[in-house]
XYZ file of C-alpha atoms in Angstrom:
734
model
C -2.361 9.927 -26.417
C 0.778 9.399 -24.262
C 2.215 12.469 -22.553
C 5.953 13.007 -22.601
C 7.151 13.828 -19.096
C 9.173 16.979 -18.512
C 12.149 14.808 -17.553
C 11.944 12.847 -20.807
C 11.386 15.959 -22.916
C 14.281 17.804 -21.263
C 16.673 14.828 -21.290
C 19.255 16.674 -23.473
C 19.465 19.363 -20.762
C 20.270 16.894 -17.975
C 23.625 17.319 -16.249
C 25.529 14.403 -14.747
C 27.694 14.869 -11.648
C 29.782 12.555 -9.444
C 28.449 11.740 -5.981
C 31.309 13.761 -4.501
C 29.289 16.891 -5.354
C 26.808 15.830 -2.651
C 29.394 15.556 0.118
C 27.981 16.582 3.533
C 24.644 17.532 1.938
C 21.228 16.917 3.466
C 19.041 15.585 0.648
C 15.264 15.414 0.648
C 13.864 12.419 -1.230
C 10.387 12.048 -2.680
C 9.728 8.464 -1.534
C 7.300 7.674 -4.374
C 9.818 8.933 -6.934
C 12.538 6.789 -5.360
C 10.382 3.657 -5.449
C 9.394 4.360 -9.050
C 13.071 4.654 -9.977
C 13.810 1.305 -8.404
C 10.796 -0.691 -9.645
C 9.063 1.173 -12.460
C 11.960 2.318 -14.607
C 13.643 0.708 -17.602
C 16.462 -0.452 -15.307
C 14.172 -2.347 -12.931
C 15.258 -5.936 -12.318
C 11.834 -7.187 -11.161
C 9.731 -7.199 -14.355
C 7.433 -9.974 -13.060
C 6.554 -8.162 -9.851
C 3.168 -7.207 -11.316
C 2.477 -10.864 -12.122
C 3.029 -12.219 -8.591
C 2.377 -9.211 -6.345
C 3.760 -8.656 -2.865
C 6.904 -6.957 -1.598
C 9.756 -6.681 -4.140
C 12.462 -9.222 -3.381
C 15.199 -6.693 -4.182
C 13.924 -3.719 -2.160
C 15.884 -4.439 1.005
C 19.247 -4.802 -0.739
C 18.534 -1.917 -3.147
C 17.928 0.454 -0.240
C 20.966 -0.833 1.658
C 23.260 -0.317 -1.345
C 21.889 3.165 -2.013
C 22.303 4.202 1.625
C 25.896 3.004 1.616
C 26.631 5.089 -1.494
C 25.273 8.245 0.109
C 26.986 7.489 3.418
C 30.287 7.208 1.531
C 30.086 10.955 0.814
C 28.620 11.769 4.262
C 25.301 12.761 2.712
C 22.121 12.510 4.798
C 18.799 11.438 3.277
C 15.377 12.564 4.484
C 12.474 10.742 2.827
C 9.071 12.403 2.401
C 5.948 10.357 1.560
C 2.682 11.411 -0.050
C -0.071 12.274 2.419
C -3.788 12.930 2.033
C -5.570 13.542 -1.248
C -6.140 17.178 -2.156
C -8.671 18.679 -4.538
C -8.139 17.659 -8.184
C -5.826 14.800 -7.207
C -8.768 12.430 -6.870
C -9.672 13.157 -10.506
C -6.191 12.534 -11.814
C -5.479 9.172 -13.425
C -1.809 8.458 -13.924
C -0.798 8.189 -17.599
C 0.882 4.947 -16.551
C -2.472 3.320 -15.791
C -3.514 2.609 -19.376
C -0.023 1.379 -20.252
C -0.079 -0.922 -17.211
C -3.491 -2.330 -18.128
C -2.227 -3.114 -21.614
C 0.977 -4.632 -20.212
C -1.024 -6.993 -17.978
C -3.268 -8.027 -20.849
C -0.318 -8.623 -23.172
C 1.685 -10.413 -20.481
C -1.003 -12.995 -19.729
C -1.757 -13.439 -23.412
C 1.890 -14.290 -24.098
C 2.170 -16.534 -21.036
C -0.799 -18.707 -21.986
C 0.001 -18.696 -25.700
C 0.655 -22.361 -26.530
C 1.671 -21.682 -30.127
C 5.106 -20.325 -29.252
C 7.845 -22.376 -27.653
C 8.462 -22.047 -23.913
C 11.553 -19.874 -24.295
C 9.871 -17.483 -26.730
C 6.748 -17.256 -24.557
C 8.853 -16.606 -21.437
C 10.843 -13.842 -23.137
C 7.730 -12.145 -24.517
C 5.942 -12.446 -21.164
C 8.894 -10.824 -19.430
C 8.987 -7.938 -21.906
C 5.235 -7.360 -21.649
C 5.091 -7.244 -17.843
C 8.218 -5.057 -17.744
C 6.083 -2.261 -19.241
C 3.677 -2.326 -16.301
C 4.043 0.023 -13.326
C 3.829 -1.483 -9.865
C 1.753 0.650 -7.420
C 4.285 2.056 -4.937
C 1.580 2.415 -2.274
C 1.614 -1.398 -2.001
C 5.072 -1.255 -0.429
C 4.908 2.079 1.428
C 4.510 0.671 4.953
C 7.216 -1.952 4.426
C 9.571 0.658 2.972
C 8.945 2.978 5.922
C 9.784 0.151 8.325
C 13.046 -0.441 6.424
C 13.940 3.231 6.737
C 13.192 3.064 10.461
C 15.390 -0.035 10.764
C 18.273 1.845 9.115
C 17.610 4.949 11.282
C 16.917 7.015 8.161
C 14.645 9.986 8.959
C 11.351 10.218 7.113
C 8.007 11.948 7.353
C 4.600 11.772 5.702
C 3.509 15.095 4.217
C 0.064 16.442 5.132
C -0.789 16.337 1.411
C 1.755 16.645 -1.436
C 5.278 15.366 -0.842
C 6.546 17.803 -3.501
C 5.120 20.769 -1.586
C 6.661 19.577 1.676
C 10.074 19.081 0.050
C 9.913 22.532 -1.541
C 9.146 24.024 1.875
C 12.052 22.174 3.487
C 14.471 23.459 0.844
C 13.257 27.041 1.022
C 15.148 29.438 3.340
C 12.963 30.317 6.319
C 14.305 33.855 6.681
C 16.088 36.473 4.596
C 18.275 37.126 7.616
C 21.255 34.751 7.317
C 21.676 34.602 11.088
C 18.068 33.442 11.542
C 17.769 31.349 8.374
C 17.130 27.618 8.638
C 17.272 25.634 5.417
C 16.474 22.051 6.296
C 17.669 20.339 3.103
C 20.242 21.266 0.443
C 18.941 19.285 -2.545
C 15.927 17.213 -3.611
C 15.592 13.877 -5.387
C 12.228 13.979 -7.085
C 10.168 14.590 -10.208
C 9.588 17.730 -12.261
C 6.420 18.340 -10.200
C 8.802 20.156 -7.832
C 9.181 22.910 -10.449
C 5.536 23.779 -9.807
C 6.599 24.864 -6.311
C 9.465 27.002 -7.644
C 12.250 24.564 -6.853
C 15.095 25.574 -9.189
C 17.059 22.331 -9.475
C 16.177 18.674 -8.881
C 18.001 15.358 -8.921
C 15.969 13.168 -11.241
C 17.995 9.957 -11.026
C 21.179 8.468 -9.614
C 23.322 5.477 -10.434
C 25.218 3.639 -7.704
C 25.581 0.305 -9.466
C 28.100 0.884 -12.244
C 31.575 2.091 -11.379
C 31.674 5.636 -10.036
C 28.396 6.723 -8.457
C 26.747 9.597 -10.345
C 23.513 11.548 -10.346
C 21.489 13.417 -12.971
C 20.278 16.957 -12.282
C 17.792 19.129 -14.142
C 17.199 22.821 -13.611
C 13.949 24.672 -14.116
C 15.751 27.460 -15.972
C 17.161 24.942 -18.485
C 13.607 23.788 -19.262
C 12.447 27.381 -19.641
C 15.367 28.117 -21.967
C 14.291 25.233 -24.192
C 10.869 26.913 -24.440
C 12.373 30.243 -25.556
C 12.897 31.492 -22.004
C 9.228 31.571 -21.003
C 8.498 33.194 -17.615
C 7.705 31.183 -14.496
C 3.921 31.445 -14.718
C 3.848 30.294 -18.361
C 6.115 27.333 -17.619
C 3.824 26.426 -14.706
C 0.820 26.510 -17.051
C 2.636 24.334 -19.588
C 3.251 21.736 -16.881
C -0.346 21.895 -15.697
C -1.758 21.488 -19.201
C 0.352 18.353 -19.707
C -1.436 16.789 -16.742
C -0.235 15.551 -13.404
C -1.349 15.149 -9.806
C -2.738 18.708 -9.661
C -4.690 18.870 -12.918
C -5.768 16.437 -15.667
C -4.293 16.775 -19.147
C -6.058 19.445 -21.213
C -8.394 17.377 -23.456
C -7.503 19.126 -26.719
C -3.836 18.211 -26.314
C -4.789 14.603 -26.982
C -5.749 15.636 -30.509
C -2.417 17.295 -31.365
C -1.452 14.473 -33.736
C 2.086 13.642 -32.598
C 3.274 10.326 -31.125
C 3.551 11.956 -27.697
C 2.288 15.225 -26.273
C 5.259 17.376 -25.234
C 5.835 20.625 -23.388
C 6.327 22.334 -26.760
C 2.852 21.180 -27.826
C 1.346 22.674 -24.675
C 3.147 25.972 -25.236
C 2.005 26.076 -28.860
C -1.583 25.488 -27.784
C -1.370 28.367 -25.314
C -0.157 30.624 -28.118
C 0.527 33.545 -25.799
C -2.841 33.251 -24.071
C -3.628 32.347 -20.493
C -5.161 28.979 -19.585
C -8.397 30.757 -18.702
C -8.546 32.312 -22.182
C -7.802 28.870 -23.658
C -10.714 27.390 -21.695
C -12.989 30.163 -22.938
C -12.022 29.405 -26.526
C -12.921 25.733 -26.078
C -15.817 26.236 -23.678
C -18.215 24.363 -25.988
C -16.006 21.272 -26.167
C -17.803 18.432 -24.296
C -14.591 17.140 -22.680
C -13.601 20.591 -21.406
C -17.138 21.035 -20.078
C -17.188 17.604 -18.420
C -13.944 18.336 -16.573
C -14.960 21.912 -15.713
C -11.361 22.595 -16.622
C -11.250 26.326 -15.907
C -12.471 25.890 -12.348
C -10.063 23.062 -11.694
C -7.184 25.086 -13.131
C -7.932 27.938 -10.707
C -8.022 25.512 -7.790
C -4.731 23.971 -8.940
C -2.972 27.342 -9.061
C -4.188 28.231 -5.575
C -3.126 24.814 -4.341
C 0.383 25.348 -5.691
C 0.701 28.773 -4.098
C -0.852 27.883 -0.759
C -0.400 24.166 -0.197
C -0.509 22.743 3.324
C 2.841 21.685 4.801
C 4.233 20.912 8.239
C 6.458 23.641 9.697
C 9.457 23.124 11.971
C 7.150 22.819 14.993
C 5.124 20.098 13.306
C 2.137 22.378 12.760
C 0.105 22.244 9.536
C 0.393 25.649 7.822
C -0.398 27.175 4.430
C 2.521 28.119 2.196
C 2.355 31.852 1.560
C 1.524 33.319 4.950
C -0.269 36.327 3.432
C -3.178 34.124 2.342
C -6.425 33.919 4.320
C -6.956 30.242 5.119
C -10.723 30.629 5.362
C -11.477 29.009 2.015
C -8.488 26.631 1.762
C -10.960 23.745 1.875
C -12.042 24.754 -1.638
C -8.699 23.829 -3.194
C -7.003 21.606 -0.568
C -9.730 19.777 1.332
C -11.449 19.745 4.694
C -9.116 20.474 7.571
C -8.381 17.746 10.096
C -7.413 18.151 13.760
C -3.829 19.344 14.199
C -2.992 16.290 16.276
C -4.158 13.942 13.515
C -1.785 15.536 10.990
C 1.022 14.762 13.432
C 0.081 11.085 13.722
C -0.182 10.810 9.937
C 3.274 12.377 9.599
C 4.686 9.664 11.863
C 3.175 6.869 9.711
C 0.803 5.811 12.477
C -2.208 6.085 10.199
C -2.283 5.743 6.430
C -4.165 8.313 4.323
C -7.026 6.049 3.235
C -9.372 6.385 6.239
C -8.863 10.162 6.707
C -9.460 10.567 2.959
C -12.822 8.837 3.335
C -13.781 11.278 6.074
C -12.659 14.451 4.319
C -14.088 13.510 0.918
C -17.264 11.966 2.306
C -16.806 9.052 -0.096
C -15.549 5.495 -0.081
C -14.678 5.034 -3.734
C -14.259 1.306 -4.380
C -11.937 0.898 -7.358
C -10.577 -2.119 -9.181
C -6.780 -2.298 -8.744
C -4.803 -2.296 -11.976
C -4.150 -5.917 -12.958
C -6.899 -7.335 -10.747
C -9.538 -9.577 -12.320
C -13.019 -8.069 -12.275
C -14.777 -11.145 -10.889
C -18.075 -11.533 -9.053
C -16.133 -12.825 -6.066
C -13.987 -9.674 -5.891
C -17.039 -7.441 -6.336
C -18.865 -9.252 -3.529
C -15.856 -8.973 -1.234
C -15.346 -5.236 -1.683
C -18.924 -4.167 -2.285
C -20.535 -6.205 0.502
C -18.292 -8.115 2.869
C -15.693 -5.439 3.673
C -18.050 -2.453 3.718
C -19.161 -2.948 7.332
C -15.523 -3.167 8.430
C -14.681 0.074 6.626
C -17.670 1.908 8.110
C -16.700 0.645 11.558
C -13.179 2.000 11.020
C -14.441 5.431 9.912
C -16.829 5.598 12.874
C -14.067 4.822 15.335
C -11.867 7.604 13.988
C -14.726 10.121 13.902
C -15.715 9.220 17.497
C -12.553 11.020 18.646
C -13.057 14.080 16.413
C -15.381 17.089 16.367
C -19.108 16.871 15.804
C -18.872 17.795 12.118
C -17.067 14.527 11.367
C -19.202 12.515 13.804
C -22.369 13.429 11.883
C -20.939 13.342 8.361
C -22.649 11.371 5.592
C -20.399 8.912 3.774
C -21.253 7.735 0.251
C -20.084 4.357 -0.984
C -19.716 3.899 -4.724
C -18.138 1.072 -6.696
C -16.525 0.817 -10.117
C -19.053 -1.780 -11.254
C -22.163 0.229 -10.306
C -21.300 3.916 -10.612
C -24.937 4.956 -10.920
C -25.839 3.239 -7.665
C -24.414 4.438 -4.383
C -25.127 3.797 -0.751
C -25.142 6.565 1.860
C -24.124 5.998 5.473
C -25.314 8.556 8.026
C -22.582 8.595 10.660
C -24.970 10.181 13.132
C -27.069 7.016 13.118
C -24.126 4.655 13.595
C -23.538 3.412 17.177
C -20.360 4.573 18.882
C -17.542 2.117 18.253
C -15.344 3.795 20.843
C -17.829 3.122 23.657
C -17.717 -0.606 22.931
C -14.018 -0.669 23.756
C -14.022 1.032 27.147
C -13.207 -2.269 28.872
C -9.685 -2.268 27.430
C -7.460 -0.085 29.605
C -4.896 -2.602 30.714
C -1.843 -1.146 32.464
C 1.691 -2.515 32.546
C 1.255 -3.309 36.226
C -1.607 -5.625 35.277
C 0.414 -7.150 32.465
C 3.227 -7.995 34.872
C 1.112 -10.992 35.892
C 1.695 -12.286 32.347
C 5.346 -11.511 31.569
C 5.212 -13.408 28.278
C 2.864 -10.675 27.027
C 4.333 -7.674 28.811
C 7.878 -8.449 27.695
C 7.104 -8.314 23.998
C 7.831 -5.267 21.855
C 5.995 -6.806 18.904
C 2.252 -7.383 18.823
C 1.591 -11.121 18.824
C -1.705 -12.833 18.071
C -0.476 -16.102 19.617
C 0.723 -14.644 22.922
C -2.416 -12.550 23.251
C -4.784 -15.480 22.645
C -2.870 -17.731 25.033
C -3.037 -15.077 27.756
C -6.818 -14.746 27.440
C -7.181 -18.490 27.766
C -6.451 -17.956 31.467
C -9.661 -16.934 33.370
C -7.585 -14.800 35.741
C -6.143 -12.843 32.831
C -9.629 -12.252 31.451
C -10.735 -10.923 34.795
C -7.868 -8.516 35.382
C -7.946 -7.152 31.827
C -11.644 -6.216 32.017
C -11.440 -2.668 33.320
C -13.798 0.221 33.881
C -13.350 3.819 35.008
C -10.565 6.332 34.508
C -6.959 5.262 34.276
C -3.736 7.205 33.738
C -2.450 7.328 30.141
C -0.639 4.257 28.872
C 3.108 4.784 28.761
C 5.028 1.681 27.748
C 5.007 0.242 24.256
C 3.955 -3.292 25.385
C 0.852 -2.035 27.221
C -0.161 0.114 24.252
C 0.210 -2.853 21.884
C -1.763 -5.121 24.237
C -4.683 -2.699 24.391
C -4.693 -2.167 20.625
C -4.744 -5.923 20.037
C -7.519 -6.461 22.575
C -9.744 -3.832 21.005
C -9.002 -5.098 17.515
C -9.859 -8.719 18.311
C -13.055 -7.667 20.098
C -14.199 -5.653 17.078
C -13.370 -8.630 14.859
C -15.410 -10.821 17.253
C -12.635 -13.213 18.207
C -13.055 -11.916 21.767
C -16.293 -10.795 23.442
C -16.904 -7.885 25.838
C -16.041 -10.138 28.789
C -12.680 -10.841 27.136
C -13.621 -14.454 26.540
C -12.642 -16.219 23.349
C -15.546 -16.697 20.955
C -15.894 -19.788 18.766
C -13.779 -18.172 16.071
C -11.401 -16.965 18.783
C -10.876 -20.553 19.907
C -10.347 -21.536 16.268
C -7.695 -18.831 15.893
C -5.958 -19.833 19.128
C -5.955 -23.487 18.065
C -4.524 -22.623 14.662
C -1.801 -20.422 16.131
C -0.858 -23.064 18.700
C 0.410 -25.340 15.937
C 3.061 -22.883 14.740
C 6.760 -22.858 15.473
C 7.913 -19.381 16.524
C 10.736 -19.148 13.939
C 8.237 -19.583 11.092
C 6.825 -16.084 11.679
C 3.471 -17.131 10.267
C 1.115 -15.519 12.802
C -0.116 -12.835 10.413
C -0.579 -15.394 7.645
C -2.598 -17.743 9.859
C -4.725 -14.896 11.188
C -5.541 -13.751 7.644
C -6.311 -17.322 6.595
C -8.800 -17.716 9.467
C -10.415 -14.392 8.494
C -10.660 -15.646 4.903
C -12.171 -18.933 6.091
C -14.828 -17.010 8.010
C -15.538 -14.788 4.989
C -15.936 -17.863 2.805
C -13.022 -16.940 0.548
C -11.766 -20.532 0.612
C -15.019 -21.803 -0.890
C -14.797 -23.195 -4.401
C -17.073 -20.443 -5.758
C -14.228 -17.967 -5.220
C -11.818 -19.894 -7.427
C -12.729 -19.916 -11.110
C -11.621 -17.185 -13.486
C -12.911 -18.848 -16.620
C -10.433 -19.966 -19.248
C -7.326 -18.329 -17.830
C -5.559 -21.637 -17.296
C -5.904 -25.269 -18.154
C -8.062 -27.185 -15.693
C -7.113 -30.556 -14.288
C -8.590 -33.504 -16.120
C -9.379 -35.349 -12.899
C -10.889 -34.457 -9.538
C -7.574 -33.264 -8.096
C -7.938 -29.720 -9.508
C -10.267 -28.244 -6.826
C -8.354 -30.016 -4.028
C -4.994 -28.720 -5.217
C -6.404 -25.228 -5.729
C -7.730 -25.113 -2.173
C -4.309 -26.010 -0.749
C -2.463 -23.536 -2.964
C -4.914 -20.813 -1.990
C -3.949 -21.325 1.660
C -0.280 -21.179 0.617
C -1.068 -17.760 -0.882
C -1.168 -16.349 2.669
C 2.554 -17.048 3.141
C 5.628 -15.439 1.597
C 8.017 -17.242 -0.718
C 11.572 -17.532 0.594
C 13.503 -16.144 -2.340
C 16.952 -14.731 -3.053
C 17.339 -10.949 -3.220
C 16.873 -10.886 -6.963
C 13.922 -10.488 -9.318
C 11.509 -13.412 -9.644
C 11.690 -15.662 -12.680
C 9.545 -18.749 -12.864
C 6.013 -19.999 -13.507
C 2.999 -17.703 -13.079
C -0.602 -18.323 -12.075
C -3.300 -15.819 -12.941
C -5.809 -17.520 -10.670
C -3.552 -17.264 -7.631
C -2.751 -13.633 -8.449
C -6.498 -12.912 -8.515
C -6.864 -14.559 -5.112
C -3.863 -12.614 -3.825
C -5.672 -9.370 -4.696
C -8.568 -10.552 -2.517
C -6.263 -11.368 0.376
C -4.625 -7.962 0.089
C -8.002 -6.205 0.122
C -8.849 -7.979 3.396
C -5.410 -7.334 4.896
C -5.475 -3.641 3.991
C -8.890 -3.123 5.574
C -7.816 -4.918 8.751
C -4.586 -2.929 8.932
C -6.637 0.274 8.567
C -8.662 -0.791 11.602
C -5.529 -1.540 13.657
C -3.979 1.830 12.875
C -7.260 3.633 13.550
C -7.571 1.972 16.963
C -4.067 3.162 17.861
C -4.682 6.732 16.676
C -8.117 6.842 18.321
C -6.505 5.965 21.653
C -3.973 8.761 21.132
C -6.615 11.335 20.154
C -8.640 10.422 23.256
C -5.688 10.991 25.587
C -5.398 7.317 26.514
C -1.715 7.241 25.495
C 1.024 9.346 27.064
C 2.024 11.916 24.427
C 5.468 12.594 25.884
C 7.291 10.055 23.731
C 9.340 9.665 20.549
C 8.527 6.060 19.571
C 5.339 6.797 17.607
C 6.427 5.154 14.360
C 8.011 2.235 16.188
C 4.683 1.418 17.840
C 2.886 1.484 14.496
C 5.488 -0.766 12.843
C 5.098 -3.262 15.693
C 1.473 -3.884 14.782
C 0.649 -6.902 12.571
C -0.713 -7.196 9.015
C 1.691 -4.673 7.516
C 2.969 -6.515 4.438
C 1.522 -8.053 1.295
C 3.060 -11.496 0.718
C 2.187 -11.970 -2.959
C 1.359 -15.218 -4.752
C 4.896 -16.629 -4.961
C 4.513 -19.365 -2.327
C 1.225 -20.556 -3.832
C 2.864 -20.795 -7.264
C 5.784 -22.773 -5.826
C 3.442 -25.238 -4.073
C 1.262 -25.647 -7.159
C 4.290 -26.251 -9.370
C 5.609 -28.860 -6.946
C 2.266 -30.708 -6.917
C 2.166 -30.758 -10.730
C 5.735 -31.996 -10.952
C 5.143 -34.804 -8.445
C 2.042 -35.882 -10.362
C 3.964 -35.962 -13.661
C 6.799 -38.023 -12.183
C 4.316 -40.358 -10.516
C 2.477 -40.925 -13.799
C 5.728 -41.805 -15.561
C 6.346 -44.470 -12.925
C 2.732 -45.690 -12.986
C 2.316 -44.736 -9.318
C -1.293 -44.296 -8.225
C 0.082 -42.560 -5.110
C 3.468 -40.783 -5.427
C 6.175 -42.679 -3.557
C 8.598 -41.061 -1.099
C 11.364 -41.613 -3.651
C 9.432 -39.695 -6.304
C 8.730 -36.794 -3.970
C 12.362 -36.554 -2.857
C 13.518 -36.662 -6.478
C 11.219 -33.755 -7.309
C 12.403 -31.727 -4.325
C 16.081 -32.311 -5.007
C 15.757 -31.468 -8.721
C 13.243 -28.631 -8.408
C 14.429 -25.888 -10.763
C 11.258 -24.117 -11.832
C 11.992 -21.116 -9.573
C 15.793 -20.837 -9.709
C 16.031 -17.965 -7.196
C 14.059 -19.981 -4.600
C 16.307 -23.045 -4.517
C 15.190 -24.444 -1.152
C 11.824 -25.855 -2.159
C 11.757 -28.036 0.975
C 11.801 -24.983 3.238
C 9.118 -23.236 1.180
C 6.923 -26.344 1.168
C 7.283 -26.583 4.937
C 5.895 -23.059 5.251
C 2.979 -23.887 2.949
C 2.216 -27.167 4.747
C 2.455 -25.552 8.198
C -0.033 -22.928 7.083
C -2.358 -25.640 5.835
C -2.076 -27.633 9.068
C -2.859 -24.542 11.126
C -5.961 -23.697 9.084
C -7.238 -27.289 9.229
C -6.672 -27.449 12.970
C -8.497 -24.170 13.541
C -11.388 -25.063 11.233
C -12.247 -28.100 13.359
C -13.207 -25.754 16.205
C -15.881 -24.162 14.030
C -16.675 -27.023 11.671
C -20.415 -26.285 11.791
C -19.820 -22.729 10.548
C -17.365 -23.660 7.782
C -19.296 -24.357 4.580
C -16.519 -26.316 2.905
C -15.420 -28.367 5.931
C -15.732 -31.569 3.890
C -13.571 -30.126 1.106
C -10.895 -29.276 3.682
C -10.899 -32.865 4.911
C -10.617 -34.240 1.375
C -7.800 -31.848 0.553
C -6.000 -32.772 3.757
C -6.199 -36.467 2.846
C -4.808 -35.781 -0.640
C -2.017 -33.589 0.736
C -0.836 -36.433 2.992
C 0.118 -38.311 -0.187
C 2.119 -35.363 -1.543
C 4.271 -34.406 1.429
């Protein structure tokens, strides 16, 4: 049964104020809450984002407009992001998940429904997908880079962003002369009430006339519940379910359309949650959740959560508490230095979560097709990469983590799990000792040393030179790396060696030569290096084989032999990003390409994890000078940060179909140049991406690069013949 959020339930108690009330204020912002407001609310203008994936087209302008509104009243924003998982959080499934699953199912059903007219189907598809929630973690890194670009301060909390924001708002001393209150107000969800924050900003409107914001106080919510005390209101919130505790099972049987705070209070009936659990101790759902134990852990977690203090040290809230058993309700403690790197967005939470939990839990993303191809990719092909990444991080930590057992379990085989004994895994760190290249060495290759952005192309071209290979192969002790270019060079070298594009002698392998050849065909302004690299990785993994294509009856198949050829080309286009106006997407959809995009993103995410882990491992080992302030900037200069979505593939596929239709009308066995130009000039299927010629150029350049690279390893590419056939067909469609 749906749960009514505290914000929705308390809507009549909301107060609206003009932005002028925030003048000169320092405002803490829960980053996940902000992104949900912009893309998962009823006012979102990107309802089809779930159907194409990738970075929202409106995010950049939305952030810019919001920042300008706050700057107009001299208000300062400080964004705080969610950190590591804590106990109970891993068990919590967002109430939005089921609604999103249904929205995806309904959206595709309406889109492929041939009984309705096009306009009716389009409208119903739009409404269905608008009910889905887009996972904000998909855009976290990109959003952080935008904040950095705008010089907006941000941090990643050790665990809960709500706890960190509550700490920042709380006075640090009762003595006014010594008191330091870091923020004056908080934009976030009602979860902040659990940490005794009195008033929150739940929403703001900067797009209609005078800018305003909505505020909700904890006391107003308590008044609506007959002035219940703080601990009872906390229990009401916990029973409703959230990131700290699942919904109490018996609330689902209350009978109303939505479970509200009043329902939770009525169920308590003046008792404590522990007494409530005792009453229902024989209920199978309460037993399965071990609800009483989890409630106790949740309460301790709220009172003594881990936050970063003003010195950047991880501390427990409530200094009177003995931290000896904090691992029982928070999680295993990590090295102090690692919390710092996480706070600077140098390393995402996924890999540290694997280490602390001792589990790699392979889950099916909401909206992703549960295909054999996707199962094989996550359950088999990417597992070795993930283990390698965990090993590298643990190699620079204490012995407990170096000898930890890691269990791997998947959604499709929950009864079967694989256990990796880290003690038996060879040291990944020792394999990379030959990469300690200083800036003085790089001065021999200024095209590499001068860059402040990691570049696959420049790196591969440099290693083509035997002299460069010789001078970059180093042994022994070296002083810590200081400059950003030398740090990036060493990270890239280690990464490409682990991915076997470069060997231990810093020579290009067969796949390394294929990558260099593919990259050599690009024009610098295209900014397609990441896309080409991912495409070559996919080629090596066999993701471009025909067996990874079919989804069954999700779309009409071509009546001739062109279908597989066209699909192969559009799959390669899926690695690029559609050039689109800063407005929500509206146009054709393709479930098959979205399924493939999920596979690309799984590969990209795992590779990005490895890149970030290499950087942090170097820092933990003392190989990087710690006297610096550009930590986040270094991380954002590494490649493979963003998910491109399926937009470009859809555009290319639509163009091919349109050319074929026009050619058939003219009885052309091969589309003429006139036909192709007519299609390009009149292309209106994606109105917010008007320059189809520019988008097709990106798609075709990607294809050319992949074909060029594949010729270097033709004996290892299973579908080399299919690539040749597709290339011949594409020459008739350009």
